[in-house]
Every structure is written in C-alpha cells, then in structure tokens.
Amino acid sequence: ASPATAPTAVTDVPVPVSPASPSQPPKMSSPQDFTFLKELGCGSWSTVMEAVHRGTGKRFAVKILSKAQLIKQKKVKYASVEKDALAKLSGTHPGIVKMYAAFQDETSLYFVLDLAPHGDLADLVKKQGSLSLRCARWYTAQIVDTVLWIHSKGIVHRDLKPENVLLDPDMRIKLTDFGSAYLSPDGDLSPRASTFVGSAAYVSPELLNRASKTTSNSSDFWAIGCSLFFMVAGHPAFAAINDYQSFRKIEALDYTFPEGFYDSAKDLVQRLVVLDPSERLGVEPKSSPAELRAHAFFTATSGDTDTPIRWDTLW
Ligand code: ATP
C-alpha cells in the first residue's frame, strides 16, 4: 500500500497561533490552517498526521487521503463512505471519533479528527500482553454501547477490530475508520447482498461465504466477540499464517480458548462468535440489545473491589 503524500512535518518548533477576530470563528478549511507535526499512522491509502490548528492552537489528527491513490486503487467510494458516516455520527456519541472539518486541495482529501494520543486498543493489549477481567469488561461495554448506537443510526461498521478502536486522553474508546461501513438509506439493517469488506481475523463468516455474502448489523456482533477474545487471550481467535488460513478457520469455527480464560468472558464470546448470524446474542428478533447488555460478563462481579457495568454512567 502506498500512503498519501503528507505535508512536510515540523517537529519541536513552537507553533504560532493566529487568533481569529471575535466575530469570525477560526478557519479550518485548508491544509494551510494547520501546522503538521508528525505522522501518527498510515493506512492502506491514507496517512494520519498530528497537526496544530493555527487559529486556536488546538491539536488534531488529520487523515490525508491521496486522490491519485484512491483513484488508482478504486477506493474513491471508501473515502466518501467514511466522510458520510462521520458526518452523520460525529458528535452524537462519546465513543465515536469526531470529525471537525473535511476539505480538499488538488492532490488530497483531508479529514480533521479528534486526536487519540494513546494509540489504539490493539497496541494496548500488545503492550500489556492481555487485559484484566475488569479492564476487558470496561472496554467491551464501551464498544457494545458505541456499536448499538451506530446501528440505531442505520450504520454497520463492518471493519470493527481492536486496531480501529482508538484511545482518548482519558483512555476511553473512540471508534474510527468508517471506510467499510454500510449506511442504510432508510435505517433498515436487515441482511442484504454485500461485497467482501473487513479484516481477515475479524471478518464474519457470512461476509466470506461466496453463496450468501450478506451484510447485516450481526457482522459487528461477531467482531465484538473476536475483539473480546483478543483482549483476554492477547492474540486473535482466528490468527493464522495468512488470510486464507484465517478464513478457513473462521468458516470452521476453529479456535480454542487458552487456559485461564475468564468463564463469563468465554460464555459471551461463545454467544457472539456464532456461525449463524441470526443466533448471535443481541441480534433481533431472536435476541435483543437489552439481552446483550444484561449478560453476566457485564453484570456479575468477581469480588469486593470489582464493580458491574453501569450502562447509564459508562462514559
Ligand atoms: P486501514 O488500512 O486499516 O483501513 P485507514 O487507511 O483507514 O487504515 P486509519 O485506520 O483511519 O487508516 O488510520 C491509520 C492509523 O493512523 C491508525 O492505525 C492509527 O494508528 C492512526 N490514527 C488514525 N486516526 C487517528 C486519530 N484520530 N488519532 C491518533 N491516531 C490516529
């Protein structure tokens, strides 16, 4: 993958702030309104830079997508889906990365986003080896709350994985990377035809299956189960030497829990990582979001110092 060409980075230099006049809000409509500091990460067709807004001195993450790359790799739709999803969801829920502005110049598209200074959930788990029961419960609850919210807005993420769960300054989650999302024109998220989207170790079997290849909000529930497995085990459930082997394991539901995997987490994973999309916990009409929220993983506690999830004060 070739990343977008990012503006020249400036490091360790005091950033001048040019205050706007009281009557005019500070402008955020071109790359010249920002001083670019350093590269935060690199996606398949984008570069994400930390940048300071010259008008306010505030720091943001600016995702830069090269137009030439998008056209060459036939990913123009990816960029417009990401922008549309963020425009619809931005500022509506604390678990979703906020988009402050979107603009373009001759070469690139720019999305100005919340800066997530602590990296992503995958990095956290890799650093720690695995997460404690309490910590895995807190992060899973935030992911569930955020995913249920986006579904209520008629959007399926379809590429949910720990790498797309960023961590804000308070170590709470910010879901990002909506380029593979499905946006229902009418809010209806019942199963429908789809092309392959997602990432090898987290993609649901129905998106792999050549015959059915359907998408519905159920694919995100599969990915929540896989993400919980990863947090507790420290490695993906369907990790393999290549994507093809991962896909084979997914279709055969071939994974094993390592020793010491918390019982309540195991039960939740087993109810989410289910081959039949209609049988997953939380998926209507056989189950419901309320049933998912009420699962013992969130409500039962292991001792005096442990607390159950309070969904009303989660954030
Ligand atoms: P992919 O190839 O996985 O689809 P992408 O092109 O959609 O990636 P992102 O996942 O949005 O790109 O971003 C690439 C990387 O940049 C992320 O893995 C993360 O490390 C970093 N990054 C993205 N957004 C932010 C942000 N708001 N704050 C801090 N870092 C970020």
CSV table of C-alpha atoms and ligand atoms in Angstrom, one decimal:
chain,number,residue,atom,x,y,z
A,1,ALA,CA,0.0,0.0,0.0
A,2,SER,CA,1.3,3.4,-0.8
A,3,PRO,CA,0.3,6.1,1.7
A,4,ALA,CA,-0.8,9.6,0.7
A,5,THR,CA,2.0,12.2,0.5
A,6,ALA,CA,1.8,14.1,3.7
A,7,PRO,CA,2.7,17.7,4.1
A,8,THR,CA,6.2,18.3,5.3
A,9,ALA,CA,6.4,17.6,9.0
A,10,VAL,CA,7.6,20.2,11.5
A,11,THR,CA,8.8,18.9,14.9
A,12,ASP,CA,10.0,20.6,18.1
A,13,VAL,CA,9.1,24.1,16.8
A,14,PRO,CA,6.9,26.4,18.7
A,15,VAL,CA,3.6,26.7,16.7
A,16,PRO,CA,2.4,30.2,16.1
A,17,VAL,CA,-1.3,30.8,16.8
A,18,SER,CA,-3.0,33.5,14.8
A,19,PRO,CA,-6.2,34.3,16.7
A,20,ALA,CA,-9.3,35.0,14.7
A,21,SER,CA,-11.3,38.1,15.2
A,22,PRO,CA,-14.1,37.8,17.8
A,23,SER,CA,-16.8,38.0,15.0
A,24,GLN,CA,-15.2,35.2,12.9
A,25,PRO,CA,-14.7,31.6,14.0
A,26,PRO,CA,-11.2,30.3,13.3
A,27,LYS,CA,-10.9,29.0,9.7
A,28,MET,CA,-10.5,25.2,9.2
A,29,SER,CA,-10.8,24.7,5.5
A,30,SER,CA,-7.3,24.2,4.0
A,31,PRO,CA,-4.0,22.5,5.0
A,32,GLN,CA,-2.5,26.0,5.4
A,33,ASP,CA,-4.7,26.4,8.5
A,34,PHE,CA,-2.6,23.7,10.2
A,35,THR,CA,1.0,23.1,11.2
A,36,PHE,CA,1.7,19.4,10.7
A,37,LEU,CA,3.9,17.9,13.5
A,38,LYS,CA,4.4,14.2,13.0
A,39,GLU,CA,2.9,11.1,11.4
A,40,LEU,CA,0.6,9.1,13.7
A,41,GLY,CA,-0.1,6.2,11.5
A,42,CYS,CA,-0.5,5.0,8.0
A,43,GLY,CA,-3.5,3.2,6.5
A,44,SER,CA,-3.8,1.4,3.2
A,45,TRP,CA,-4.4,4.6,1.3
A,46,SER,CA,-4.0,7.3,3.9
A,47,THR,CA,-1.6,9.0,6.2
A,48,VAL,CA,-2.7,10.3,9.6
A,49,MET,CA,-0.7,13.3,10.9
A,50,GLU,CA,-0.8,15.1,14.2
A,51,ALA,CA,-1.4,18.8,13.5
A,52,VAL,CA,-1.9,22.0,15.4
A,53,HIS,CA,-4.7,24.3,14.2
A,54,ARG,CA,-3.1,27.7,13.7
A,55,GLY,CA,-6.3,29.6,14.6
A,56,THR,CA,-6.8,28.0,18.0
A,57,GLY,CA,-3.6,26.2,18.9
A,58,LYS,CA,-5.6,23.0,19.4
A,59,ARG,CA,-4.2,19.6,18.3
A,60,PHE,CA,-6.0,17.3,15.9
A,61,ALA,CA,-5.4,14.2,13.9
A,62,VAL,CA,-5.6,15.0,10.2
A,63,LYS,CA,-6.3,12.0,7.9
A,64,ILE,CA,-4.9,12.7,4.5
A,65,LEU,CA,-6.1,10.6,1.5
A,66,SER,CA,-4.2,10.9,-1.8
A,67,LYS,CA,-6.7,11.4,-4.6
A,68,ALA,CA,-4.3,9.7,-7.1
A,69,GLN,CA,-4.1,6.6,-4.8
A,70,LEU,CA,-7.8,6.5,-4.2
A,71,ILE,CA,-8.4,6.5,-8.0
A,72,LYS,CA,-5.6,4.0,-8.8
A,73,GLN,CA,-6.8,1.5,-6.1
A,74,LYS,CA,-10.5,2.1,-6.9
A,75,LYS,CA,-11.2,3.3,-3.4
A,76,VAL,CA,-13.0,6.6,-4.1
A,77,LYS,CA,-16.2,5.2,-2.6
A,78,TYR,CA,-14.3,4.2,0.6
A,79,ALA,CA,-13.4,7.9,1.2
A,80,SER,CA,-17.0,9.1,0.5
A,81,VAL,CA,-18.5,6.4,2.7
A,82,GLU,CA,-16.1,7.4,5.6
A,83,LYS,CA,-16.9,11.1,5.2
A,84,ASP,CA,-20.7,10.4,5.1
A,85,ALA,CA,-20.6,8.1,8.1
A,86,LEU,CA,-18.5,10.5,10.1
A,87,ALA,CA,-20.7,13.4,9.1
A,88,LYS,CA,-23.8,11.5,10.3
A,89,LEU,CA,-22.3,10.2,13.5
A,90,SER,CA,-19.8,12.9,14.6
A,91,GLY,CA,-20.6,14.4,17.9
A,92,THR,CA,-23.5,12.2,18.6
A,93,HIS,CA,-21.8,9.7,20.9
A,94,PRO,CA,-18.7,9.8,23.1
A,95,GLY,CA,-17.4,6.5,21.7
A,96,ILE,CA,-17.1,7.8,18.1
A,97,VAL,CA,-14.2,9.8,16.8
A,98,LYS,CA,-15.4,13.4,16.0
A,99,MET,CA,-14.8,15.0,12.6
A,100,TYR,CA,-14.4,18.8,12.8
A,101,ALA,CA,-13.9,19.5,9.1
A,102,ALA,CA,-13.4,17.9,5.8
A,103,PHE,CA,-11.7,19.7,2.8
A,104,GLN,CA,-9.6,19.1,-0.2
A,105,ASP,CA,-6.9,20.5,-2.4
A,106,GLU,CA,-5.7,19.5,-5.8
A,107,THR,CA,-3.9,16.3,-4.6
A,108,SER,CA,-5.6,15.2,-1.4
A,109,LEU,CA,-8.7,14.9,0.8
A,110,TYR,CA,-8.3,16.0,4.5
A,111,PHE,CA,-10.5,14.8,7.5
A,112,VAL,CA,-9.8,16.8,10.7
A,113,LEU,CA,-10.4,14.4,13.6
A,114,ASP,CA,-10.2,14.1,17.4
A,115,LEU,CA,-6.6,13.3,18.3
A,116,ALA,CA,-6.3,10.0,20.1
A,117,PRO,CA,-3.0,10.4,22.0
A,118,HIS,CA,-2.8,6.8,23.4
A,119,GLY,CA,-2.9,4.8,20.2
A,120,ASP,CA,-5.4,2.0,19.8
A,121,LEU,CA,-6.7,-1.0,21.7
A,122,ALA,CA,-4.5,-3.4,19.8
A,123,ASP,CA,-1.4,-1.6,20.8
A,124,LEU,CA,-2.6,-1.5,24.5
A,125,VAL,CA,-3.2,-5.3,24.5
A,126,LYS,CA,0.1,-6.0,22.8
A,127,LYS,CA,1.9,-3.8,25.4
A,128,GLN,CA,0.1,-5.4,28.4
A,129,GLY,CA,0.1,-9.0,27.0
A,130,SER,CA,-3.6,-9.2,27.8
A,131,LEU,CA,-6.2,-7.3,29.8
A,132,SER,CA,-7.6,-7.9,33.3
A,133,LEU,CA,-11.2,-9.1,33.5
A,134,ARG,CA,-12.2,-5.6,34.8
A,135,CYS,CA,-10.4,-3.8,32.0
A,136,ALA,CA,-11.7,-6.1,29.3
A,137,ARG,CA,-15.2,-5.7,30.7
A,138,TRP,CA,-15.0,-1.9,30.6
A,139,TYR,CA,-13.6,-1.7,27.0
A,140,THR,CA,-16.1,-4.3,25.8
A,141,ALA,CA,-19.0,-2.4,27.3
A,142,GLN,CA,-17.9,0.8,25.6
A,143,ILE,CA,-17.6,-1.0,22.3
A,144,VAL,CA,-21.0,-2.5,22.7
A,145,ASP,CA,-22.6,0.8,23.7
A,146,THR,CA,-21.0,2.5,20.7
A,147,VAL,CA,-21.9,-0.2,18.2
A,148,LEU,CA,-25.5,-0.3,19.4
A,149,TRP,CA,-25.6,3.4,18.9
A,150,ILE,CA,-24.3,3.4,15.3
A,151,HIS,CA,-26.8,0.5,14.5
A,152,SER,CA,-29.6,2.7,15.8
A,153,LYS,CA,-28.5,5.3,13.3
A,154,GLY,CA,-28.7,2.8,10.4
A,155,ILE,CA,-25.0,2.2,10.1
A,156,VAL,CA,-23.0,-1.1,10.3
A,157,HIS,CA,-19.2,-0.6,10.8
A,158,ARG,CA,-18.2,-3.9,9.1
A,159,ASP,CA,-14.5,-3.4,10.0
A,160,LEU,CA,-14.6,-3.5,13.8
A,161,LYS,CA,-11.3,-4.6,15.2
A,162,PRO,CA,-9.0,-3.5,18.1
A,163,GLU,CA,-6.8,-1.5,15.6
A,164,ASN,CA,-9.9,0.7,14.8
A,165,VAL,CA,-10.7,1.4,18.5
A,166,LEU,CA,-8.6,4.4,19.4
A,167,LEU,CA,-8.0,5.6,23.0
A,168,ASP,CA,-8.8,9.2,24.0
A,169,PRO,CA,-6.8,11.3,26.6
A,170,ASP,CA,-8.9,9.6,29.4
A,171,MET,CA,-8.2,6.1,27.9
A,172,ARG,CA,-11.8,5.8,26.8
A,173,ILE,CA,-12.5,4.4,23.3
A,174,LYS,CA,-13.1,6.3,20.1
A,175,LEU,CA,-14.3,4.1,17.3
A,176,THR,CA,-12.8,5.1,13.9
A,177,ASP,CA,-12.2,4.0,10.3
A,178,PHE,CA,-15.7,4.0,8.8
A,179,GLY,CA,-14.5,3.5,5.2
A,180,SER,CA,-16.0,0.0,5.0
A,181,ALA,CA,-19.3,1.0,6.7
A,182,TYR,CA,-22.7,0.2,5.3
A,183,LEU,CA,-25.1,3.2,5.5
A,184,SER,CA,-28.7,2.2,5.2
A,185,PRO,CA,-30.7,4.8,3.2
A,186,ASP,CA,-33.8,4.0,5.3
A,187,GLY,CA,-32.3,2.8,8.6
A,188,ASP,CA,-33.2,-0.8,7.7
A,189,LEU,CA,-30.3,-3.1,8.7
A,190,SER,CA,-31.8,-6.5,7.8
A,191,PRO,CA,-29.5,-8.8,5.8
A,192,ARG,CA,-28.7,-7.8,2.2
A,193,ALA,CA,-26.2,-8.5,-0.5
A,194,SER,CA,-22.7,-7.3,0.0
A,195,THR,CA,-19.2,-7.4,-1.3
A,196,PHE,CA,-16.3,-8.6,0.9
A,197,VAL,CA,-15.2,-5.9,3.4
A,198,GLY,CA,-13.3,-6.2,6.7
A,199,SER,CA,-10.1,-7.5,8.0
A,200,ALA,CA,-9.0,-11.2,7.8
A,201,ALA,CA,-9.0,-12.2,11.5
A,202,TYR,CA,-12.2,-10.3,12.4
A,203,VAL,CA,-14.5,-10.8,9.4
A,204,SER,CA,-17.7,-12.7,9.9
A,205,PRO,CA,-18.4,-16.0,8.1
A,206,GLU,CA,-21.4,-14.6,6.2
A,207,LEU,CA,-19.2,-11.9,4.6
A,208,LEU,CA,-16.8,-14.7,3.5
A,209,ASN,CA,-19.4,-17.1,2.2
A,210,ARG,CA,-19.5,-16.9,-1.5
A,211,ALA,CA,-23.0,-18.1,-1.8
A,212,SER,CA,-24.7,-15.9,0.8
A,213,LYS,CA,-22.3,-12.9,1.1
A,214,THR,CA,-24.8,-10.8,3.1
A,215,THR,CA,-24.3,-7.9,5.4
A,216,SER,CA,-26.4,-7.0,8.4
A,217,ASN,CA,-25.6,-5.5,11.8
A,218,SER,CA,-24.9,-9.0,13.0
A,219,SER,CA,-21.4,-8.9,11.5
A,220,ASP,CA,-20.4,-6.3,14.1
A,221,PHE,CA,-21.6,-8.6,16.9
A,222,TRP,CA,-19.2,-11.3,15.6
A,223,ALA,CA,-16.4,-8.8,15.6
A,224,ILE,CA,-17.2,-7.7,19.2
A,225,GLY,CA,-16.8,-11.3,20.3
A,226,CYS,CA,-13.5,-11.6,18.4
A,227,SER,CA,-12.3,-8.4,20.0
A,228,LEU,CA,-13.1,-9.6,23.5
A,229,PHE,CA,-11.3,-12.9,22.8
A,230,PHE,CA,-8.2,-10.8,21.7
A,231,MET,CA,-8.3,-8.6,24.8
A,232,VAL,CA,-8.4,-11.6,27.2
A,233,ALA,CA,-6.2,-14.1,25.3
A,234,GLY,CA,-3.7,-11.5,23.9
A,235,HIS,CA,-3.9,-12.9,20.4
A,236,PRO,CA,-6.7,-13.1,17.8
A,237,ALA,CA,-9.0,-16.1,17.9
A,238,PHE,CA,-8.5,-16.8,14.2
A,239,ALA,CA,-4.9,-15.9,13.8
A,240,ALA,CA,-3.1,-17.9,11.1
A,241,ILE,CA,-0.1,-17.7,8.8
A,242,ASN,CA,-2.1,-15.9,6.1
A,243,ASP,CA,-5.5,-14.5,5.4
A,244,TYR,CA,-6.7,-17.7,3.5
A,245,GLN,CA,-5.9,-19.8,6.6
A,246,SER,CA,-7.7,-17.3,8.8
A,247,PHE,CA,-10.8,-17.5,6.5
A,248,ARG,CA,-10.7,-21.4,6.7
A,249,LYS,CA,-10.6,-21.3,10.5
A,250,ILE,CA,-13.5,-18.8,10.6
A,251,GLU,CA,-15.7,-20.9,8.4
A,252,ALA,CA,-14.9,-24.0,10.6
A,253,LEU,CA,-15.2,-22.0,13.8
A,254,ASP,CA,-11.8,-23.4,14.6
A,255,TYR,CA,-10.4,-21.6,17.6
A,256,THR,CA,-9.6,-22.5,21.2
A,257,PHE,CA,-9.6,-20.7,24.5
A,258,PRO,CA,-6.3,-20.5,26.3
A,259,GLU,CA,-6.1,-21.8,29.8
A,260,GLY,CA,-7.4,-19.4,32.4
A,261,PHE,CA,-9.7,-17.5,30.1
A,262,TYR,CA,-12.4,-15.9,32.4
A,263,ASP,CA,-15.6,-18.0,32.4
A,264,SER,CA,-18.0,-15.2,31.9
A,265,ALA,CA,-15.9,-13.7,29.1
A,266,LYS,CA,-15.8,-17.2,27.5
A,267,ASP,CA,-19.6,-17.5,27.6
A,268,LEU,CA,-20.0,-14.1,26.0
A,269,VAL,CA,-17.5,-14.9,23.2
A,270,GLN,CA,-19.4,-18.2,22.6
A,271,ARG,CA,-22.7,-16.4,22.2
A,272,LEU,CA,-21.3,-13.8,19.8
A,273,VAL,CA,-18.8,-15.8,17.7
A,274,VAL,CA,-21.6,-18.0,16.3
A,275,LEU,CA,-21.7,-19.0,12.6
A,276,ASP,CA,-25.4,-18.3,12.1
A,277,PRO,CA,-25.7,-14.5,12.1
A,278,SER,CA,-29.3,-14.7,13.4
A,279,GLU,CA,-28.2,-16.7,16.5
A,280,ARG,CA,-25.8,-14.1,17.9
A,281,LEU,CA,-26.5,-12.5,21.3
A,282,GLY,CA,-28.0,-9.1,20.8
A,283,VAL,CA,-29.3,-9.7,17.2
A,284,GLU,CA,-33.0,-9.2,16.8
A,285,PRO,CA,-35.5,-10.8,16.6
A,286,LYS,CA,-34.2,-13.9,18.4
A,287,SER,CA,-32.2,-11.7,20.9
A,288,SER,CA,-32.0,-8.0,21.7
A,289,PRO,CA,-29.5,-5.3,22.7
A,290,ALA,CA,-31.0,-5.4,26.2
A,291,GLU,CA,-30.2,-9.1,26.5
A,292,LEU,CA,-26.6,-8.4,25.4
A,293,ARG,CA,-26.2,-5.6,28.0
A,294,ALA,CA,-27.6,-7.9,30.7
A,295,HIS,CA,-25.1,-10.7,30.0
A,296,ALA,CA,-23.3,-12.0,33.2
A,297,PHE,CA,-19.9,-10.8,31.8
A,298,PHE,CA,-21.1,-7.2,32.4
A,299,THR,CA,-23.3,-7.7,35.5
A,300,ALA,CA,-21.6,-10.4,37.6
A,301,THR,CA,-18.6,-9.4,39.6
A,302,SER,CA,-15.6,-11.3,41.0
A,303,GLY,CA,-15.2,-9.7,44.4
A,304,ASP,CA,-15.5,-6.7,46.7
A,305,THR,CA,-13.2,-4.5,44.6
A,306,ASP,CA,-14.9,-5.4,41.3
A,307,THR,CA,-17.9,-3.4,40.1
A,308,PRO,CA,-20.5,-4.3,37.5
A,309,ILE,CA,-21.1,-2.2,34.4
A,310,ARG,CA,-23.4,0.7,35.0
A,311,TRP,CA,-24.6,1.5,31.4
A,312,ASP,CA,-26.0,4.9,32.4
A,313,THR,CA,-22.7,6.1,33.8
A,314,LEU,CA,-20.4,4.2,31.4
A,315,TRP,CA,-18.8,7.3,29.9
B,1,ATP,P1,-6.8,0.7,7.2
B,1,ATP,O1,-5.7,0.4,6.1
B,1,ATP,O2,-6.6,-0.2,8.4
B,1,ATP,O3,-8.2,0.6,6.6
B,1,ATP,P2,-7.0,3.5,7.2
B,1,ATP,O4,-6.4,3.8,5.9
B,1,ATP,O5,-8.5,3.6,7.2
B,1,ATP,O6,-6.5,2.1,7.7
B,1,ATP,P3,-6.9,4.6,9.8
B,1,ATP,O7,-7.1,3.2,10.4
B,1,ATP,O8,-8.0,5.6,9.9
B,1,ATP,O9,-6.5,4.5,8.3
B,1,ATP,O10,-5.6,5.2,10.4
B,1,ATP,C1,-4.3,4.6,10.2
B,1,ATP,C2,-3.5,4.7,11.6
B,1,ATP,O11,-3.4,6.1,12.0
B,1,ATP,C3,-4.3,4.1,12.7
B,1,ATP,O12,-3.9,2.7,12.9
B,1,ATP,C4,-3.7,4.9,13.9
B,1,ATP,O13,-2.5,4.4,14.4
B,1,ATP,C5,-3.5,6.3,13.3
B,1,ATP,N1,-4.7,7.1,13.6
B,1,ATP,C6,-5.8,7.2,12.9
B,1,ATP,N2,-6.7,8.1,13.4
B,1,ATP,C7,-6.1,8.6,14.5
B,1,ATP,C8,-6.5,9.6,15.4
B,1,ATP,N3,-7.7,10.2,15.4
B,1,ATP,N4,-5.6,9.9,16.4
B,1,ATP,C9,-4.4,9.3,16.5
B,1,ATP,N5,-4.0,8.4,15.6
B,1,ATP,C10,-4.8,8.0,14.6
